[in-house]
Short mmCIF file of C-alpha atoms in Angstrom, two decimals:
data_model
loop_
_atom_site.label_atom_id
_atom_site.label_comp_id
_atom_site.label_asym_id
_atom_site.label_seq_id
_atom_site.Cartn_x
_atom_site.Cartn_y
_atom_site.Cartn_z
CA HIS A 1 22.82 37.12 -23.48
CA GLN A 2 20.21 38.11 -20.89
CA SER A 3 17.70 35.46 -22.06
CA LYS A 4 20.45 32.85 -22.17
CA ALA A 5 21.45 33.73 -18.62
CA CYS A 6 17.83 33.44 -17.48
CA ALA A 7 17.48 30.04 -19.16
CA MET A 8 20.68 28.77 -17.55
CA THR A 9 19.55 30.11 -14.18
CA SER A 10 16.16 28.37 -14.54
CA ALA A 11 17.85 25.09 -15.40
CA HIS A 12 20.17 25.33 -12.40
CA LEU A 13 17.29 26.17 -10.06
CA PHE A 14 15.20 23.32 -11.42
CA CYS A 15 18.03 20.85 -10.79
CA VAL A 16 18.46 22.11 -7.24
CA LEU A 17 14.72 21.87 -6.48
CA ALA A 18 14.48 18.43 -8.11
CA ALA A 19 17.35 17.27 -5.92
CA ILE A 20 15.60 18.65 -2.84
CA LEU A 21 12.36 16.88 -3.81
CA SER A 22 14.18 13.59 -4.44
CA PHE A 23 15.99 13.85 -1.13
CA SER A 24 12.71 14.61 0.69
CA THR A 25 11.03 11.62 -0.93
CA PHE A 26 13.96 9.37 0.01
CA ALA A 27 13.99 10.72 3.58
CA HIS A 28 10.27 10.08 4.00
CA ALA A 29 10.61 6.58 2.58
CA ALA A 30 13.50 5.88 4.95
CA ASN A 31 11.50 7.19 7.90
CA ASN A 32 8.56 4.96 6.92
CA THR A 33 10.81 1.90 6.74
CA LEU A 34 12.31 2.69 10.14
CA ALA A 35 8.85 3.24 11.62
CA ARG A 36 7.68 -0.13 10.36
CA ASN A 37 10.79 -1.90 11.64
CA GLU A 38 10.71 -0.41 15.13
CA SER A 39 9.47 -2.81 17.78
CA ALA A 40 5.98 -1.82 18.92
CA PRO A 41 3.33 -3.27 21.21
CA LEU A 42 1.06 -5.82 19.59
CA SER A 43 -1.95 -4.08 18.06
CA THR A 44 -5.60 -5.08 18.28
CA VAL A 45 -8.28 -4.22 15.70
CA LEU A 46 -12.02 -3.95 16.34
CA LEU A 47 -13.97 -3.80 13.07
CA VAL A 48 -17.58 -2.57 13.36
CA SER A 49 -20.16 -2.58 10.55
CA PHE A 50 -23.45 -0.71 10.53
CA ASP A 51 -25.29 -2.29 7.61
CA GLY A 52 -26.55 0.07 4.89
CA PHE A 53 -24.87 3.26 6.14
CA ARG A 54 -24.74 5.43 3.03
CA ALA A 55 -21.74 7.76 2.84
CA ASP A 56 -23.68 11.00 2.42
CA TYR A 57 -25.72 10.40 5.58
CA LEU A 58 -22.71 12.01 7.28
CA GLN A 59 -23.51 15.32 5.57
CA LYS A 60 -27.30 15.13 5.93
CA TYR A 61 -27.64 14.16 9.61
CA ARG A 62 -25.96 14.82 12.95
CA PHE A 63 -23.64 12.18 14.44
CA PRO A 64 -22.02 13.68 17.55
CA ASN A 65 -20.46 10.40 18.74
CA LEU A 66 -19.25 9.28 15.33
CA GLN A 67 -17.94 12.77 14.58
CA MET A 68 -16.00 12.77 17.84
CA LEU A 69 -14.43 9.45 16.83
CA TYR A 70 -13.21 10.53 13.41
CA SER A 71 -12.28 14.08 14.41
CA GLU A 72 -9.73 12.47 16.74
CA GLY A 73 -8.90 9.83 14.16
CA VAL A 74 -9.45 9.41 10.42
CA LEU A 75 -12.37 9.59 7.99
CA VAL A 76 -12.70 8.18 4.47
CA ASP A 77 -15.61 10.02 2.84
CA HIS A 78 -16.40 7.36 0.22
CA LEU A 79 -15.52 3.69 0.37
CA THR A 80 -15.91 2.19 -3.10
CA ASN A 81 -17.33 -1.24 -2.39
CA VAL A 82 -17.58 -4.35 -4.57
CA PHE A 83 -20.25 -5.44 -7.03
CA ILE A 84 -22.85 -6.61 -6.30
CA THR A 85 -23.46 -4.09 -3.55
CA LYS A 86 -25.15 -6.56 -1.21
CA THR A 87 -24.49 -7.51 2.42
CA PHE A 88 -22.78 -10.91 2.24
CA PRO A 89 -20.40 -10.19 -0.67
CA ASN A 90 -19.25 -6.89 0.80
CA HIS A 91 -18.75 -8.09 4.36
CA TYR A 92 -16.56 -10.89 3.03
CA SER A 93 -14.63 -8.46 0.83
CA LEU A 94 -13.85 -6.26 3.85
CA VAL A 95 -12.15 -9.15 5.65
CA THR A 96 -10.48 -10.85 2.65
CA GLY A 97 -9.54 -7.94 0.37
CA LEU A 98 -11.06 -9.83 -2.56
CA TYR A 99 -13.71 -9.05 -5.16
CA ALA A 100 -16.83 -11.22 -5.03
CA GLU A 101 -15.76 -13.29 -8.04
CA SER A 102 -12.55 -14.17 -6.17
CA HIS A 103 -13.89 -14.96 -2.69
CA GLY A 104 -16.96 -16.83 -3.91
CA ILE A 105 -19.72 -15.11 -1.92
CA VAL A 106 -21.17 -13.55 -5.07
CA ALA A 107 -24.62 -12.65 -3.69
CA ASN A 108 -26.95 -12.97 -0.72
CA VAL A 109 -28.68 -15.81 -2.58
CA MET A 110 -26.59 -18.26 -4.63
CA TYR A 111 -26.79 -21.48 -6.60
CA ASP A 112 -23.77 -23.66 -7.36
CA PRO A 113 -24.25 -25.47 -10.70
CA VAL A 114 -21.70 -28.19 -9.89
CA THR A 115 -22.93 -29.30 -6.46
CA LYS A 116 -26.54 -28.06 -6.95
CA LYS A 117 -26.28 -26.45 -3.51
CA ARG A 118 -28.17 -23.28 -2.60
CA PHE A 119 -27.09 -20.46 -0.29
CA SER A 120 -29.19 -17.88 1.53
CA SER A 121 -29.10 -15.91 4.77
CA GLU A 122 -31.10 -18.75 6.37
CA ASN A 123 -28.73 -21.39 4.99
CA ASP A 124 -25.24 -19.90 5.19
CA THR A 125 -23.20 -22.15 7.50
CA ASP A 126 -21.82 -24.68 4.99
CA PRO A 127 -18.04 -24.04 4.75
CA PHE A 128 -18.24 -24.95 1.05
CA TRP A 129 -19.43 -21.44 0.23
CA TRP A 130 -16.73 -19.67 2.23
CA ASN A 131 -13.63 -21.77 1.63
CA GLU A 132 -12.59 -20.03 -1.60
CA ALA A 133 -10.97 -17.33 0.56
CA THR A 134 -9.26 -16.97 3.94
CA PRO A 135 -10.76 -14.23 6.13
CA ILE A 136 -8.52 -12.21 8.40
CA TRP A 137 -9.67 -13.89 11.61
CA VAL A 138 -8.43 -17.27 10.33
CA SER A 139 -5.04 -15.72 9.50
CA VAL A 140 -4.88 -14.15 12.97
CA GLN A 141 -5.52 -17.54 14.54
CA ASP A 142 -2.99 -19.22 12.25
CA SER A 143 -0.47 -16.67 13.57
CA GLY A 144 -0.97 -17.93 17.12
CA PHE A 145 -3.49 -15.36 18.35
CA LYS A 146 -7.26 -15.34 18.83
CA ALA A 147 -10.28 -13.65 17.27
CA ALA A 148 -13.71 -12.68 18.61
CA ALA A 149 -16.90 -11.84 16.74
CA ALA A 150 -20.37 -10.55 17.50
CA MET A 151 -22.42 -11.80 14.53
CA TRP A 152 -20.09 -10.76 11.71
CA PRO A 153 -21.10 -12.82 8.64
CA GLY A 154 -19.07 -16.01 8.37
CA THR A 155 -17.45 -15.96 11.80
CA ASP A 156 -19.60 -18.86 13.02
CA VAL A 157 -18.70 -20.99 9.99
CA ALA A 158 -15.80 -23.47 10.12
CA ILE A 159 -13.90 -21.82 7.27
CA HIS A 160 -10.83 -23.96 6.55
CA ASN A 161 -11.90 -25.90 9.66
CA GLN A 162 -11.87 -22.82 11.93
CA THR A 163 -14.60 -20.63 13.32
CA SER A 164 -13.61 -17.44 15.10
CA THR A 165 -12.17 -18.36 18.52
CA TYR A 166 -15.11 -16.63 20.19
CA PHE A 167 -18.31 -15.97 18.27
CA MET A 168 -22.03 -15.28 18.62
CA LYS A 169 -24.43 -16.95 16.21
CA TYR A 170 -26.61 -14.46 14.37
CA ASP A 171 -29.76 -13.51 16.24
CA SER A 172 -31.42 -10.21 15.35
CA GLN A 173 -33.12 -10.17 18.77
CA VAL A 174 -29.81 -9.74 20.62
CA THR A 175 -29.42 -6.04 21.42
CA PHE A 176 -26.47 -3.92 20.43
CA GLN A 177 -25.67 -3.45 24.13
CA ASP A 178 -25.49 -7.22 24.67
CA ARG A 179 -23.27 -7.68 21.63
CA VAL A 180 -20.91 -4.93 22.80
CA ASN A 181 -20.80 -6.24 26.38
CA THR A 182 -19.99 -9.78 25.26
CA LEU A 183 -17.34 -8.67 22.78
CA THR A 184 -15.73 -6.25 25.23
CA LYS A 185 -15.52 -8.97 27.88
CA TRP A 186 -13.71 -11.26 25.45
CA LEU A 187 -11.27 -8.48 24.57
CA ALA A 188 -10.64 -7.51 28.19
CA ASP A 189 -10.37 -11.03 29.60
CA ASP A 190 -8.23 -12.63 26.90
CA LYS A 191 -5.20 -10.58 25.83
CA ALA A 192 -4.55 -13.03 23.00
CA VAL A 193 -7.55 -11.64 21.10
CA ARG A 194 -6.04 -9.49 18.36
CA PHE A 195 -8.98 -9.15 15.97
CA ALA A 196 -12.63 -8.55 16.86
CA SER A 197 -15.64 -7.80 14.68
CA LEU A 198 -19.16 -6.54 15.34
CA TYR A 199 -22.21 -6.38 13.05
CA TRP A 200 -25.42 -4.36 13.46
CA HIS A 201 -28.35 -4.44 11.02
CA GLU A 202 -29.25 -0.74 11.06
CA PRO A 203 -29.68 1.62 9.24
CA ASP A 204 -30.19 -1.00 6.50
CA GLN A 205 -33.52 -2.18 7.89
CA ALA A 206 -34.96 1.34 8.09
CA GLY A 207 -33.59 2.16 4.65
CA HIS A 208 -35.42 -0.80 3.10
CA MET A 209 -38.65 -0.12 4.94
CA TYR A 210 -38.97 3.65 4.50
CA GLY A 211 -36.45 4.52 1.80
CA PRO A 212 -33.46 6.81 2.37
CA ASP A 213 -35.43 9.88 1.22
CA ASN A 214 -37.77 9.61 4.23
CA GLU A 215 -35.84 12.05 6.40
CA THR A 216 -38.09 11.67 9.45
CA GLU A 217 -37.69 7.90 9.74
CA MET A 218 -34.04 7.88 8.69
CA ALA A 219 -33.23 10.55 11.28
CA LYS A 220 -34.66 8.25 13.97
CA ALA A 221 -32.73 5.22 12.73
CA LEU A 222 -29.48 7.14 12.35
CA LYS A 223 -29.78 8.70 15.81
CA GLU A 224 -30.04 5.16 17.17
CA VAL A 225 -26.90 4.23 15.22
CA ASP A 226 -24.99 7.19 16.66
CA ASP A 227 -26.27 6.40 20.15
CA ASN A 228 -24.94 2.86 19.68
CA ILE A 229 -21.56 4.24 18.66
CA GLY A 230 -21.59 6.32 21.84
CA LEU A 231 -22.48 3.21 23.82
CA LEU A 232 -19.58 1.33 22.20
CA ILE A 233 -17.13 4.11 23.05
CA GLU A 234 -18.33 4.35 26.65
CA THR A 235 -18.14 0.57 27.16
CA LEU A 236 -14.60 0.49 25.77
CA LYS A 237 -13.63 3.36 28.08
CA GLN A 238 -15.06 1.60 31.12
CA SER A 239 -13.10 -1.54 30.27
CA GLY A 240 -9.88 0.43 29.73
CA LEU A 241 -9.70 -0.48 26.04
CA TRP A 242 -10.53 2.89 24.47
CA GLY A 243 -7.38 4.46 23.05
CA LYS A 244 -5.49 1.17 23.31
CA ILE A 245 -7.17 -0.76 20.51
CA ASN A 246 -7.83 0.36 16.95
CA VAL A 247 -11.54 0.83 16.27
CA ILE A 248 -12.71 0.87 12.64
CA VAL A 249 -16.34 1.82 11.92
CA THR A 250 -17.66 1.23 8.41
CA SER A 251 -20.46 -0.33 6.37
CA ASP A 252 -21.07 -2.67 3.46
CA HIS A 253 -23.14 -0.53 1.09
CA GLY A 254 -25.44 2.45 0.74
CA MET A 255 -29.14 2.70 -0.14
CA VAL A 256 -31.30 4.30 -2.85
CA GLN A 257 -34.98 5.27 -2.98
CA CYS A 258 -37.27 2.97 -4.97
CA SER A 259 -40.75 3.63 -6.34
CA GLN A 260 -43.81 1.86 -7.70
CA ASP A 261 -43.32 4.05 -10.78
CA ARG A 262 -39.91 2.48 -11.45
CA LEU A 263 -40.68 -1.21 -11.94
CA ILE A 264 -39.27 -3.60 -14.54
CA ARG A 265 -41.60 -6.59 -14.97
CA LEU A 266 -39.88 -9.60 -16.49
CA ASP A 267 -43.18 -11.37 -17.24
CA SER A 268 -44.00 -8.65 -19.77
CA CYS A 269 -40.94 -9.72 -21.77
CA LEU A 270 -40.54 -13.44 -21.28
CA ASP A 271 -42.60 -16.26 -19.86
CA ALA A 272 -41.18 -17.58 -16.58
CA SER A 273 -41.10 -21.14 -17.96
CA ASN A 274 -38.07 -20.15 -20.05
CA TYR A 275 -35.71 -19.57 -17.14
CA THR A 276 -34.91 -20.13 -13.47
CA LEU A 277 -34.50 -17.04 -11.35
CA VAL A 278 -31.74 -17.36 -8.72
CA LEU A 279 -31.59 -13.72 -7.67
CA ILE A 280 -34.18 -11.03 -8.39
CA THR A 281 -33.32 -7.36 -7.80
CA PRO A 282 -31.71 -4.99 -8.56
CA VAL A 283 -29.33 -7.58 -10.02
CA ALA A 284 -31.09 -10.66 -11.35
CA ALA A 285 -29.30 -13.96 -11.93
CA ILE A 286 -30.87 -16.03 -14.71
CA ILE A 287 -30.41 -19.69 -15.65
CA PRO A 288 -31.89 -20.18 -19.17
CA LEU A 289 -33.98 -23.31 -19.67
CA THR A 290 -34.77 -22.95 -23.40
CA GLY A 291 -31.48 -21.82 -24.92
CA VAL A 292 -29.18 -19.05 -23.78
CA SER A 293 -29.38 -16.84 -26.89
CA GLY A 294 -33.18 -16.82 -27.07
CA VAL A 295 -33.60 -15.94 -23.39
CA TYR A 296 -30.82 -13.35 -23.55
CA ASN A 297 -32.23 -11.61 -26.65
CA ALA A 298 -35.68 -11.37 -25.09
CA LEU A 299 -34.31 -9.90 -21.85
CA LYS A 300 -31.89 -7.61 -23.68
CA LYS A 301 -34.84 -5.76 -25.23
CA CYS A 302 -37.03 -5.98 -22.14
CA HIS A 303 -36.65 -2.49 -20.66
CA PRO A 304 -34.49 0.59 -21.36
CA ARG A 305 -33.71 0.89 -17.64
CA MET A 306 -32.26 -2.61 -17.40
CA LYS A 307 -29.06 -3.97 -18.93
CA ALA A 308 -28.72 -7.66 -19.78
CA TYR A 309 -25.29 -9.28 -19.88
CA LEU A 310 -24.08 -12.66 -20.93
CA LYS A 311 -21.67 -13.79 -18.24
CA ALA A 312 -18.65 -13.46 -20.55
CA ASP A 313 -19.62 -9.88 -21.46
CA ILE A 314 -20.04 -8.43 -17.97
CA LEU A 315 -18.05 -5.20 -17.62
CA VAL A 316 -14.46 -5.87 -16.57
CA ARG A 317 -14.55 -3.08 -13.96
CA LEU A 318 -17.31 -4.94 -12.08
CA HIS A 319 -15.01 -7.95 -11.45
CA TYR A 320 -18.03 -10.21 -11.67
CA LYS A 321 -17.59 -13.03 -14.15
CA ASP A 322 -14.86 -15.47 -13.08
CA ASN A 323 -16.81 -17.75 -10.78
CA GLU A 324 -19.11 -20.72 -11.38
CA ARG A 325 -21.67 -19.27 -8.98
CA ILE A 326 -22.27 -16.31 -11.30
CA GLN A 327 -25.11 -17.39 -13.59
CA PRO A 328 -25.13 -17.35 -17.44
CA ILE A 329 -27.24 -14.18 -17.71
CA ILE A 330 -27.06 -11.21 -15.36
CA LEU A 331 -29.59 -8.35 -15.38
CA VAL A 332 -28.67 -5.00 -13.81
CA ALA A 333 -31.32 -2.36 -13.13
CA ASP A 334 -30.54 1.35 -13.33
CA GLU A 335 -30.26 3.26 -10.05
CA GLY A 336 -33.59 3.32 -8.22
CA TRP A 337 -35.32 0.83 -10.53
CA THR A 338 -36.65 -2.52 -9.28
CA ILE A 339 -36.81 -5.83 -11.15
CA VAL A 340 -39.84 -8.04 -10.46
CA GLN A 341 -41.30 -11.03 -12.25
CA ARG A 342 -44.79 -9.75 -11.67
CA GLY A 343 -46.64 -7.79 -9.01
CA ASN A 344 -45.71 -4.61 -7.19
CA LEU A 345 -42.95 -2.94 -5.24
CA SER A 346 -41.95 -4.63 -1.98
CA LEU A 347 -39.20 -2.30 -0.70
CA LEU A 348 -39.02 1.51 -0.65
CA GLY A 349 -35.23 1.40 -0.46
CA ASP A 350 -32.72 -1.01 -1.94
CA HIS A 351 -29.07 -1.64 -2.81
CA GLY A 352 -27.12 -4.02 -5.01
CA TYR A 353 -26.72 -1.61 -7.92
CA ASP A 354 -23.54 -0.66 -9.82
CA ASN A 355 -20.76 -0.03 -7.31
CA SER A 356 -19.66 3.13 -9.16
CA LEU A 357 -22.81 4.93 -7.92
CA PRO A 358 -22.16 7.26 -4.93
CA SER A 359 -25.50 6.18 -3.43
CA MET A 360 -24.08 2.67 -3.05
CA HIS A 361 -20.94 3.79 -1.22
CA PRO A 362 -20.43 3.54 2.54
CA PHE A 363 -17.83 5.45 4.57
CA LEU A 364 -15.00 4.47 6.91
CA ALA A 365 -13.91 6.06 10.19
CA ALA A 366 -11.20 4.89 12.57
CA TYR A 367 -9.61 5.80 15.87
CA GLY A 368 -6.75 4.28 17.82
CA PRO A 369 -2.99 4.26 18.37
CA ALA A 370 -2.28 3.18 14.78
CA PHE A 371 -4.23 5.99 13.15
CA ARG A 372 -3.45 9.61 12.41
CA LYS A 373 -5.37 12.36 14.18
CA GLY A 374 -7.87 14.50 12.27
CA TYR A 375 -6.92 13.07 8.87
CA ARG A 376 -9.38 12.89 5.98
CA LEU A 377 -9.21 10.86 2.77
CA SER A 378 -11.75 11.42 0.02
CA GLN A 379 -11.89 7.87 -1.32
CA MET A 380 -10.45 4.39 -1.12
CA ASN A 381 -11.59 0.90 -2.10
CA SER A 382 -13.16 -1.45 0.41
CA VAL A 383 -10.67 -4.16 -0.61
CA ASP A 384 -7.86 -1.84 0.57
CA LEU A 385 -8.99 -2.25 4.17
CA TYR A 386 -7.77 -5.85 4.40
CA PRO A 387 -4.06 -5.12 3.71
CA LEU A 388 -4.30 -2.13 6.06
CA MET A 389 -5.57 -4.34 8.91
CA CYS A 390 -2.93 -6.98 8.15
CA HIS A 391 -0.27 -4.27 8.40
CA ILE A 392 -1.62 -3.05 11.76
CA LEU A 393 -1.77 -6.61 13.08
CA ALA A 394 1.66 -7.47 11.63
CA ILE A 395 0.36 -10.62 9.93
CA GLN A 396 1.07 -11.86 6.43
CA GLU A 397 -1.49 -10.89 3.79
CA LYS A 398 -3.10 -13.58 1.69
CA PRO A 399 -3.27 -12.79 -2.05
CA ASN A 400 -5.87 -10.04 -2.44
CA ASN A 401 -7.22 -7.35 -4.76
CA GLY A 402 -6.46 -4.47 -2.41
CA SER A 403 -3.38 -2.31 -2.01
CA PHE A 404 -1.76 -1.06 1.18
CA SER A 405 -0.43 1.93 -0.77
CA ASN A 406 -4.01 3.20 -1.15
CA SER A 407 -4.73 3.20 2.59
CA ARG A 408 -1.31 3.64 4.23
CA CYS A 409 -1.71 7.39 4.74
CA LEU A 410 -4.36 6.66 7.38
CA LEU A 411 -1.62 5.36 9.68
CA ILE A 412 0.38 7.55 12.03
CA THR A 413 3.64 5.73 11.22
CA GLU A 414 3.30 6.41 7.51
CA SER A 415 4.65 9.92 6.89
CA CYS A 416 2.96 10.55 3.59
CA ILE A 417 4.09 13.01 0.97
CA GLU A 418 1.09 14.42 -0.84
CA LEU A 419 2.75 14.42 -4.28
CA PRO A 420 0.35 16.79 -6.09
CA GLY A 421 0.83 19.37 -3.35
CA VAL A 422 4.61 18.94 -3.25
CA ILE A 423 4.91 19.17 -7.03
CA GLY A 424 2.76 22.31 -7.02
CA ILE A 425 4.97 23.91 -4.37
CA VAL A 426 8.14 23.01 -6.28
CA ILE A 427 6.80 24.40 -9.56
CA GLY A 428 5.57 27.55 -7.84
CA ALA A 429 8.89 28.06 -6.08
CA LEU A 430 10.75 27.49 -9.35
CA MET A 431 8.65 30.09 -11.16
CA VAL A 432 9.08 32.69 -8.42
CA LEU A 433 12.85 32.15 -8.10
CA THR A 434 13.34 32.17 -11.87
CA THR A 435 11.34 35.39 -12.25
CA LEU A 436 13.23 37.13 -9.45
CA THR A 437 16.61 35.98 -10.79
CA CYS A 438 15.84 37.14 -14.32
CA LEU A 439 14.61 40.50 -13.04
CA PHE A 440 17.83 40.86 -11.07
CA ILE A 441 19.92 40.10 -14.17
CA LEU A 442 17.93 42.53 -16.32
CA LEU A 443 18.14 45.33 -13.78
CA LYS A 444 21.85 44.76 -13.26
CA ASN A 445 22.54 45.04 -16.99
CA ARG A 446 20.44 48.22 -17.34
CA VAL A 447 22.23 50.16 -14.58
CA PRO A 448 25.25 52.02 -16.13
CA SER A 449 28.65 51.50 -14.52
CA SER A 450 30.59 54.66 -13.53
CA SER A 451 34.02 53.27 -14.43
CA ARG A 452 33.61 51.03 -17.49
CA PRO A 453 32.21 53.63 -19.99
CA PHE A 454 34.93 56.13 -18.97
CA ALA A 455 37.65 53.54 -19.56
CA ARG A 456 36.22 52.69 -22.98
CA LEU A 457 36.30 56.35 -23.97
CA GLU A 458 39.93 56.57 -22.98
CA LEU A 459 40.81 53.53 -25.06
CA GLN A 460 38.96 54.85 -28.08
CA GLU A 461 40.74 58.21 -27.88
CA ASP A 462 44.21 56.64 -27.58
CA ASP A 463 45.13 55.20 -30.97
CA ASP A 464 48.51 53.99 -29.70
CA ASP A 465 47.10 51.58 -27.12
CA ASP A 466 47.45 47.91 -27.97
CA PRO A 467 44.22 45.89 -28.15
CA LEU A 468 43.31 44.00 -25.00
CA ILE A 469 42.82 40.77 -27.00
CA ASP A 470 44.74 40.01 -30.20
#
């Protein structure tokens, strides 16, 4: 009877706690809906990219200005970017929410087999390459607002017949200060500007030149990056924009150390007359000239530190096969290995490797009226940033590979229930309450009553008494 009572008590308590949890979840969902439906001032987003900023630089070096920004805002420790982990594909993914195979910018160097056109950083202004997707600045302008850009890739291209309203053509000689001053003036002078973007080439350049393991040189480059973040904050404060607009600081990819001892020479496996090389390292794009199977089989056995894929067999998780600009054979070097046709190492640091590698991941930090204060998220996908920005800007998302549900907890209006924590608390509370209740029942049944045993004795001694129950 005691165990049955405990079981019944546990069941009742579980039902009560489950009801409380369900009600809490419903209440939070209702609050979120109300928060989204409340009228609010129009938001502005400033998206800033520091090329090649590896996520774990945040633990290895000091960033007083950046730390101040995310300590008052939010930090995502690891941003899982898209394959291939190169500059152009990832910058376009950040502003479209699409994988490279979907937005069409599949590499920094491309060849289109239908039109025979070629794309590179020196030849990137043909809208043909960009029109497979709609970046967020075009959507902002289609919504009746304006956009401004300081050298963000693609903003000077007439994508779907529109450049960014205001833009600066890429020129590496233009200082960070000049870029910030120009962009800030556009934001301050034209209140219709709702989306702004800013690109800076460091610490990518230093990472390539010295390698990320060169702590002396990387410390110099990263101090300059943090100084530039401080300059950005100060300029926004002087213009009255700091705290009024939403500033997002992120990057496109990380960086890994390379070595002369880790070379994969294609000429040792296959004569160059058998193929055309579109892209070289650490992901090589191959067009076979003498039969796909023969070229593939030779490259497949070329080196244990390099994987060869036929286009149809590329790993599904890489999202890198459904586009004509992806070539018939793709070679992928292991982390830190370099593919060359012949010759020696040219870069001490590189990127482009498998996007599951932590060394390829950037970070994300944000501050502004839309973001929570002092919140930290361990990981999200770079394609999740696009729906987040669309939500902040209150514009309609285009079809994308991201999910607002993965990034919504960064926002101050989204009262998030951390389900693992809540479930743990509920289970813990259930166990404690059940234990205490069962102990109470056991103790109650063990304590003798002063009246009941005496009454039973009287009944047993009196043979003439009728039974209590027939």
